[in-house]
Structures are given as C-alpha cells and as structure tokens.
Amino acid sequence: MAAVLTKVRNIGIMAHIDAGKTTVTERILYFSGKTHKIGEVHDGTAVMDFMQEEQERGITITSAATKCPWNGYDINLIDTPGHVDFTAEVERSLRVLDGAVAVFDASEGVQAQSETVWRQGQKYHLPCLCFINKMDKIGADFDMSVQSIRDKLLANPVPVQIPIGAESDFKGFVDLLTMKAVFFKQEETAASFHEEEIPEQLRDEAERYRHEMIEAAADYDEKLMEHYVNDESLTAEQIIGGLRQGTLQGKLNLVFVGSALKNMGVRRLMDAITLFLPCPLERPAAVGFKKGDKEKPIDVVCDSEKPFVGLAFKITADKHGDLYFTRIYQGTLKTGSRILNVNRDRKENITRIFQMHANSRKILDVAHAGDIVAVVGMKETLTGDTLCDTHNRVMLENISFPETVISMSIEPRSAADRMKLSEALLMLRKEDPTFVFKYDDETGQTIISGMGELHLEVLEHKLVRDLGVDVRVGKPRVAYKEAISQPAKAEGKFVRQTGGRGQFGHVVIEIEPLFKEDGHYSRKNEFCNAIAGGVIPKEYIPAVENGVMEGLSSGPLSGYPIVGAKVTLLDGSFHAVDSSEIAFEQAGVLAVQEAIQNAGPILLEPVMRVQAVVPEANYGTVQGNLIAKRGEITDTHLHGNMRVLDAKVPLAEMFGYSGQIRSATGGRGNFSMEPLNYEKVPEQISEKILMGY
C-alpha cells in the first residue's frame, strides 16, 4: 500500500472569485482523460459546477471532489468556492487535503478573498503552489502578481516559469528548470506546444530568475548547496529535489504561469502537482486524543494496517441516502463495516463506499488510508465528527467555522409547507455548518442566519426549488451581538420548596469583558472555576457552567447572544438533601443574567473588510460613499488605471452596495468583502437599532 500511496496527491484548487479555479480544474479533468469535452464556466457546462445554482450564476458554491490520473499518479482534486459567503466549503476542504494550488488573476494579483483562502491553507500548514492565470488578459502583469504574493500574503514565491509576452502577446513561458522556451499553438480543442531555445531578449532575465530559484532551492538541500557554492553545473533533478523540500516544509511557494481558458500551462501545472506536492505519507501525522483528554496526543499515521480513523468533513443530502465525504487518515474502511462516531458516541453502519467525480460516483468495496471517499449509511454523524474503529477510540480536532453575520425571517405559505419546513431546515443545517435557524416565539417566524446575502439567497432557492417548500422571506438583517463593558459581581439563588424534596442552588459569580490581541471583543465566552474548600461540590460545577452559558445565549438589549465574557465562579453554597444539578444550573442562569445588567451591556455589529476596485476618475465619489457608510479607508493604491481601496465598513451599511458602486462607476467598478470583526455600535446608531426590538 505504501508504494501506491507515494503516487497519490490530495489537493485543492483555491482562489478569489473569478480568478479561474474551476476553469483550471476543467482543464485538468480534460487533459487527464477524465472528461472528453472541456466544460466551460461561462456557458454553464463545467463538470465541477454541477448545481443548477452554480451554472446559472457562473460561480462555485459547493466544493466538488474528483479523482483523475496523470503520468502514473492519482490526483484527488477538490475545487473550492471563491465567494466569501461559502468560505465554510473552503475551510472543511482544506482541513482534509495534503496540498493546494492557489490561482491568481494575472491582472489583479492577490485580491481580498485570495488572502482569506491563503490564511485558511496556512492554518493547516498546507504546502502550496501558485498559478498565475489569465496571462492573456488585458493588464496582465507577472512581476506585479509575484510581488503581491510576497507583500500581501507574506509568502516566499519562487518562479519556476516566467511568461513570454503578456496580454494578447502571451505566447508561452520559459521553463527555468530546463532553460527551454515553451511556445503554444492555439487550436480549437487543446493547445499543442513545442520547446525551443530561449529568445535572446529574454535570456538575461531567465538567467537571473534561474539563479534566484537555485539559490532558494539550495537552502533546503545540503548537496545542492555544495554544488551551488562551488559553481558546479546542476541537473534539473537536483534542483527539483531542493525545491520540493522547501515546498513540503511550507517555506517555498513555486510559481507557474498560463491561461487555463486558452489551455496554456495546465499540463505543466499537473506535472508540478505530482513533482512538488506531498503524498499522504509525507504529511505530518494527524494529532488525535482520547475524548475529553487533550493532554495526551495520539499520532494518527497514514497506515492501512492500523485501526481505522477518519474525519467526516462534508455531508450532501441525496434521495438515495445522504453522502458523507470522509478523509481516511488511518486504517481501512470496508463496505458493510460498523464504526464508531466518537463525538456522538454512536455506532454507525457503512452500507456503501463511493469514489466521487463531481455528482457521479463509482462503487468501491474498500478504501484505504490517504483516500477521500463518500460513504452512505450513517445517520447521526455531523460535519467535523471523527469516525474510528469501535475498539480504538480516537478523536481528531474538530473543524471550526466562522459565525453567521446576517439573518432573515422565513414563513411557510401553507400548513403543508409548515410541516415540510422544519425537516428541510434540519437537512440544510446538516449539509451546511454555517447555516443556523431558530424559531421566534414572539413573531411566530423562523429566523435563518448565514454568511451573506448570496448565501441566504442560495439557501432560499434550495428550499423552494430542491426541497419543494414554498416560503415567504423577509429582508436580510444584520446578526448583532451583545457584550459587556465593565466587570460586575452577582449572586444567583434558586430555591423551591414543594412539601417533599426541594431544590437548592446558590452561586456567586464575577463577569468581565474579554478582548482579543487586536483590542476587539473576543467572540468566545470563558468559564473559570475558582471555588475553594468544597463550598459547592465539584459534581455540580458542570451544571453551573451550563447555566452560565445558557444565560449568555440571550442578551438584555436585543436578545442577541453575549460574546467576549469571562465568568468566574467565586463562591456559593449547597444543601445536603435539596441540591441538584438542575438547581445549580438555574442558579447559574439567574446569576449571569443579573451580572450582565450591572456590567454595562453594549451592542456589537459585524464589520466587513471591503476592497473596491474603481476607475481613478470615480475614486473620490466611491471613497466619499464608503466614508458616509461609517467606513474607514485603511489603504489605497493605483493598479494600472484603476484605484484599489481597502476599507472596513459595518455590514449594516453594505446592503445593496453592488448596485450603488455600479451606478457610481458606470458599471466599471466592483468590490468584494469578508467578515473582519465585531465592533461596538455608536450610541446614537445603537438607540435606533434597539427601538426596533
């Protein structure tokens, strides 16, 4: 099995929206022989964008997995979304991969969402290659793109290819490993290419880039360094060895160029994936632990002979049975086997195993360590749950997802739809961990929350079109939070006497605000037990914590959750007969609710990081508009004849902005945004908001 695993690459394609991820993926499928016709995003025929919603909008919404062969290797490939509203799809995909290819628009370089997906990849220490796409586009600038990777991503880009020409003059590239020029001849279905000597006018530049590449590679290979220092001639294989070591350590990010739409450069990129990115055996062992005990880490190694450990990272509803996408980290999974979901402490049955190709599938009898498969038969598993052998309980770190920032009300149009709605919402929640819903007792409406307007719109369409539930929807609303501005102490006493055994719980707590390193409120709450001398028996402490967390789930100003609070249990008392977990839980609720009232509750709002790209002539108008929206311009620079503005703006002010920026720039401006943090709402604005509650 080890010999086979060396030929496996589990990789993801990631980028800012419209940089060309799906187009790159479609070319990989075509050139590997996985498909026999090139799918195009712009005409809705992309294999990996198989949802109707994706084909209509021309964007990727859900990550799609496939497996394709290349030169004796098997590439397990996941095409991820670029739109910030679907960032959870990127998060859970990168969590289970071994390497990534970041795609950049040659005319734009690093864009806002490029930074987000790059940070997600870095969080999981993924070795990453860079592909400068769209070299044939107006404004394409290779040097600018490479410099933006260095400046904005704080990465170490090392070109392995440099382009020959740009924009309409883009003809091919110089391969710095072989020092040959690769020229493409554009044809109708694919691009043939041939190698020849480097053009004279590019030779000095190619020599300079090659020298820099070898210097970078030599830092990670002692023998190569020795040859380099002694000025000895080097083979391509020697240089590849050093570059690969630097890439696997996450210290080098090799840069390749091309135009996926014109079929230029993708086959060399596929070669690079097999040459430079790791196989499952070359990744560090995943770290597991016994449930509830993170102090003793357990190495989960890529070995098919050891007990099974896997991670369910994505769930897709299907009429023939829900598909649970699973990365197998250790051991072997067989059809008909019974496994344990450690998170839920439930045994699950595996009735079918599939190898996926977008929305089509191939049945497997067995899957091994290093594989990414979809299984059918499980009932209670959720995204991020660890699956393992029933006799070997190991839990992997769960996947963390960002909080929702926007919500809207929905109501079923008929009694029949009301019956279907709750079931449909549970199905959507199972599929999408960033989707939240709750029932509002006062209005009788159901409130759904997500990552942005587009996210909620897609979910609404899923409800109506795919799940057959007819609903009325309200206007999108901002998902505010509440926080406290000062410390406070409070006492909670829950006493009930009904003739027989009563209820008694008594706690004293202190609450104080929690801040992150950047000075903004933390989005988490903490509970600290400072009880000494056994004044509250330790078996009741978890009940107090549950009560405290329940009390923080609804703030006094608007009913939104309290965040950034640290609650310390200081004192209390108990009754030998009447005390119970329920009593201490209720005491915790009462204490925290009183403490919040005395701790200066304030309203927090989500603030977005906004990047607008507008013609220089419209810069003043757009800047003034953003400032009028309570925005703060954080950076601005010229990019060709366009002005790029970076700003932070409250989400509440950004509804409908796409129409406004188009109007202000005659249709030439565009923008992207992503959640940045939560900040205090100015008092006069806060009063207006709270009047609506």
Coordinates of C-alpha atoms in Angstrom, one line a residue, residues 185-419:
K185 CA -0.1 26.9 -30.7
Q186 CA -3.7 27.7 -30.1
E187 CA -6.1 25.1 -31.5
E188 CA -9.9 24.6 -31.2
T189 CA -9.9 21.9 -28.6
A190 CA -6.5 21.9 -27.0
A191 CA -3.1 23.7 -27.2
S192 CA -0.2 21.8 -28.6
F193 CA 3.2 23.2 -27.7
H194 CA 6.8 22.8 -28.6
E195 CA 10.2 23.7 -27.0
E196 CA 12.9 25.7 -28.5
E197 CA 15.8 27.9 -27.4
I198 CA 15.1 30.9 -25.2
P199 CA 14.7 34.1 -27.2
E200 CA 17.8 36.3 -27.0
Q201 CA 15.9 39.2 -25.4
L202 CA 14.7 37.0 -22.5
R203 CA 18.0 35.2 -21.8
D204 CA 19.4 37.6 -19.2
E205 CA 16.1 37.8 -17.4
A206 CA 15.7 34.0 -17.4
E207 CA 19.3 33.6 -16.1
R208 CA 18.5 36.0 -13.2
Y209 CA 15.3 34.1 -12.3
R210 CA 17.1 30.8 -12.6
H211 CA 19.8 32.0 -10.3
E212 CA 17.2 33.1 -7.7
M213 CA 15.4 29.8 -8.0
I214 CA 18.6 27.7 -7.4
E215 CA 19.6 29.9 -4.5
A216 CA 16.2 29.3 -2.9
A217 CA 16.4 25.5 -3.5
A218 CA 19.9 25.2 -2.2
D219 CA 18.7 26.4 1.3
Y220 CA 16.8 23.1 1.7
D221 CA 19.4 20.6 0.2
E222 CA 22.9 20.3 1.5
K223 CA 24.3 18.6 -1.6
L224 CA 22.7 21.1 -3.8
M225 CA 24.2 23.9 -1.7
E226 CA 27.6 22.4 -2.0
H227 CA 27.4 22.2 -5.8
Y228 CA 26.0 25.7 -5.9
V229 CA 28.7 27.2 -3.7
N230 CA 31.4 25.5 -5.9
D231 CA 29.7 26.9 -9.0
E232 CA 29.3 23.4 -10.4
S233 CA 26.7 22.6 -13.1
L234 CA 23.3 21.4 -11.8
T235 CA 20.8 19.0 -13.3
A236 CA 17.0 19.7 -13.2
E237 CA 16.5 16.7 -10.9
Q238 CA 18.9 18.1 -8.3
I239 CA 17.1 21.5 -8.4
I240 CA 13.7 19.8 -8.2
G241 CA 14.9 17.9 -5.0
G242 CA 15.7 21.2 -3.2
L243 CA 12.6 23.0 -4.4
R244 CA 10.4 20.0 -3.3
Q245 CA 11.9 20.0 0.2
G246 CA 11.3 23.8 0.6
T247 CA 7.8 23.3 -0.6
L248 CA 7.0 20.4 1.7
Q249 CA 8.3 22.5 4.6
G250 CA 6.0 25.3 3.6
K251 CA 9.0 27.7 3.1
L252 CA 8.8 28.0 -0.7
N253 CA 5.8 28.7 -2.9
L254 CA 6.7 27.8 -6.5
V255 CA 5.1 30.0 -9.2
F256 CA 3.8 28.8 -12.6
V257 CA 2.1 30.7 -15.4
G258 CA -0.5 30.2 -18.0
S259 CA -4.0 30.8 -19.4
A260 CA -6.4 28.0 -18.4
L261 CA -9.1 29.3 -20.8
K262 CA -6.7 29.0 -23.7
N263 CA -5.4 25.6 -22.5
M264 CA -1.9 27.1 -21.9
G265 CA 0.3 25.9 -19.0
V266 CA -2.2 23.5 -17.3
R267 CA -0.3 20.3 -18.2
R268 CA 2.9 21.6 -16.8
L269 CA 1.0 22.6 -13.6
M270 CA -0.2 19.0 -13.4
D271 CA 3.4 17.8 -13.7
A272 CA 4.3 20.2 -10.9
I273 CA 1.5 18.8 -8.6
T274 CA 3.0 15.3 -8.9
L275 CA 6.6 16.6 -8.6
F276 CA 6.4 19.1 -5.7
L277 CA 3.3 18.5 -3.6
P278 CA 3.3 15.8 -0.9
C279 CA 1.8 12.3 -0.9
P280 CA -0.2 11.3 2.2
L281 CA 2.9 9.6 3.7
E282 CA 4.9 12.8 3.6
R283 CA 2.4 14.8 5.7
P284 CA 2.9 15.0 9.5
A285 CA 0.8 12.5 11.4
A286 CA -2.7 13.9 12.3
V287 CA -3.0 14.5 16.0
G288 CA -5.7 12.7 17.8
F289 CA -6.6 12.3 21.5
K290 CA -8.9 10.4 23.8
K291 CA -12.3 12.1 24.1
G292 CA -12.1 14.8 26.9
D293 CA -8.3 14.4 27.3
K294 CA -6.3 16.6 25.1
E295 CA -3.2 16.4 27.4
K296 CA -2.1 13.1 25.8
P297 CA -1.9 13.5 22.0
I298 CA -2.1 10.3 19.8
D299 CA -0.4 10.2 16.4
V300 CA -2.7 9.1 13.7
V301 CA -0.4 7.8 10.9
C302 CA -1.2 7.1 7.3
D303 CA -1.0 3.3 7.6
S304 CA -3.7 0.9 6.2
E305 CA -2.7 -1.8 8.6
K306 CA -3.6 0.2 11.8
P307 CA -7.1 0.7 13.3
F308 CA -9.4 2.9 11.2
V309 CA -9.6 6.7 11.9
G310 CA -11.4 9.1 9.5
L311 CA -13.0 12.5 9.5
A312 CA -16.4 13.3 8.1
F313 CA -15.8 16.7 6.5
K314 CA -18.9 17.3 4.3
I315 CA -22.5 16.0 4.1
T316 CA -24.6 16.1 1.0
A317 CA -28.3 15.3 1.1
D318 CA -29.3 12.7 -1.5
K319 CA -32.6 10.9 -2.3
H320 CA -30.8 7.5 -2.3
G321 CA -29.1 8.2 1.1
D322 CA -27.0 11.1 2.4
L323 CA -23.4 11.2 1.3
Y324 CA -20.8 11.6 4.0
F325 CA -17.5 12.8 2.5
T326 CA -14.7 11.2 4.6
R327 CA -10.9 11.5 4.6
I328 CA -9.4 8.3 5.8
Y329 CA -6.3 9.2 7.9
Q330 CA -5.5 5.7 9.2
G331 CA -6.6 2.1 8.6
T332 CA -9.1 0.6 6.1
L333 CA -12.8 1.1 5.6
K334 CA -14.9 -1.7 4.1
T335 CA -18.4 -1.8 2.8
G336 CA -20.7 -3.4 5.4
S337 CA -18.5 -2.5 8.4
R338 CA -19.6 -0.9 11.7
I339 CA -17.7 2.0 13.0
L340 CA -17.9 4.4 15.9
N341 CA -18.7 8.2 15.8
V342 CA -16.6 9.3 18.8
N343 CA -18.2 12.8 19.0
R344 CA -21.8 11.4 19.3
D345 CA -20.8 8.1 21.0
R346 CA -22.9 6.3 18.4
K347 CA -22.1 3.3 16.2
E348 CA -22.7 3.8 12.5
N349 CA -23.1 1.4 9.6
I350 CA -21.2 1.8 6.3
T351 CA -23.5 0.4 3.6
R352 CA -21.8 1.8 0.5
I353 CA -18.5 3.5 -0.3
F354 CA -18.1 5.7 -3.4
Q355 CA -15.3 7.4 -5.3
M356 CA -16.8 10.7 -6.4
H357 CA -16.5 12.5 -9.7
A358 CA -18.4 15.8 -9.1
N359 CA -22.0 14.4 -8.8
S360 CA -21.4 11.0 -10.4
R361 CA -19.9 8.1 -8.4
K362 CA -18.1 4.7 -8.6
I363 CA -18.8 2.0 -6.1
L364 CA -15.8 0.8 -4.0
D365 CA -15.6 -2.3 -1.8
V366 CA -12.8 -0.9 0.3
A367 CA -10.9 2.4 0.9
H368 CA -7.5 2.9 2.5
A369 CA -5.5 5.4 4.5
G370 CA -4.9 8.5 2.3
D371 CA -8.2 8.1 0.4
I372 CA -11.0 10.7 0.2
V373 CA -14.3 8.9 -0.4
A374 CA -18.1 9.4 0.2
V375 CA -20.0 6.8 2.3
V376 CA -23.7 6.0 2.7
G377 CA -25.5 4.5 5.7
M378 CA -24.6 6.8 8.6
K379 CA -27.5 8.5 10.5
E380 CA -26.2 10.7 13.3
T381 CA -22.8 12.0 12.0
L382 CA -22.3 15.7 11.5
T383 CA -19.6 17.7 9.8
G384 CA -16.3 17.5 11.6
D385 CA -17.1 14.3 13.5
T386 CA -14.4 11.7 14.0
L387 CA -15.1 8.1 12.8
C388 CA -13.0 5.3 14.2
D389 CA -12.7 1.6 14.9
T390 CA -15.1 0.5 17.6
H391 CA -12.2 -0.9 19.7
N392 CA -9.9 2.1 19.2
R393 CA -11.4 5.4 20.4
V394 CA -9.5 8.3 18.9
M395 CA -10.9 11.8 18.3
L396 CA -9.4 14.3 15.8
E397 CA -9.6 18.0 16.2
N398 CA -12.9 19.3 15.0
I399 CA -13.3 21.8 12.2
S400 CA -14.1 25.4 13.3
F401 CA -16.4 27.6 11.2
P402 CA -16.9 31.4 11.2
E403 CA -20.1 32.8 12.9
T404 CA -23.1 33.9 10.9
V405 CA -23.3 37.7 10.2
I406 CA -26.7 38.1 8.5
S407 CA -30.2 36.7 9.1
M408 CA -33.7 37.0 7.7
S409 CA -37.2 35.7 8.5
I410 CA -39.0 33.0 6.6
E411 CA -42.6 31.8 6.8
P412 CA -44.2 28.8 5.1
R413 CA -47.1 29.8 2.8
S414 CA -49.4 26.9 3.8
A415 CA -49.9 24.4 6.6
A416 CA -48.5 21.7 4.3
D417 CA -45.3 23.7 3.8
R418 CA -45.1 24.3 7.6
M419 CA -44.8 20.5 8.1

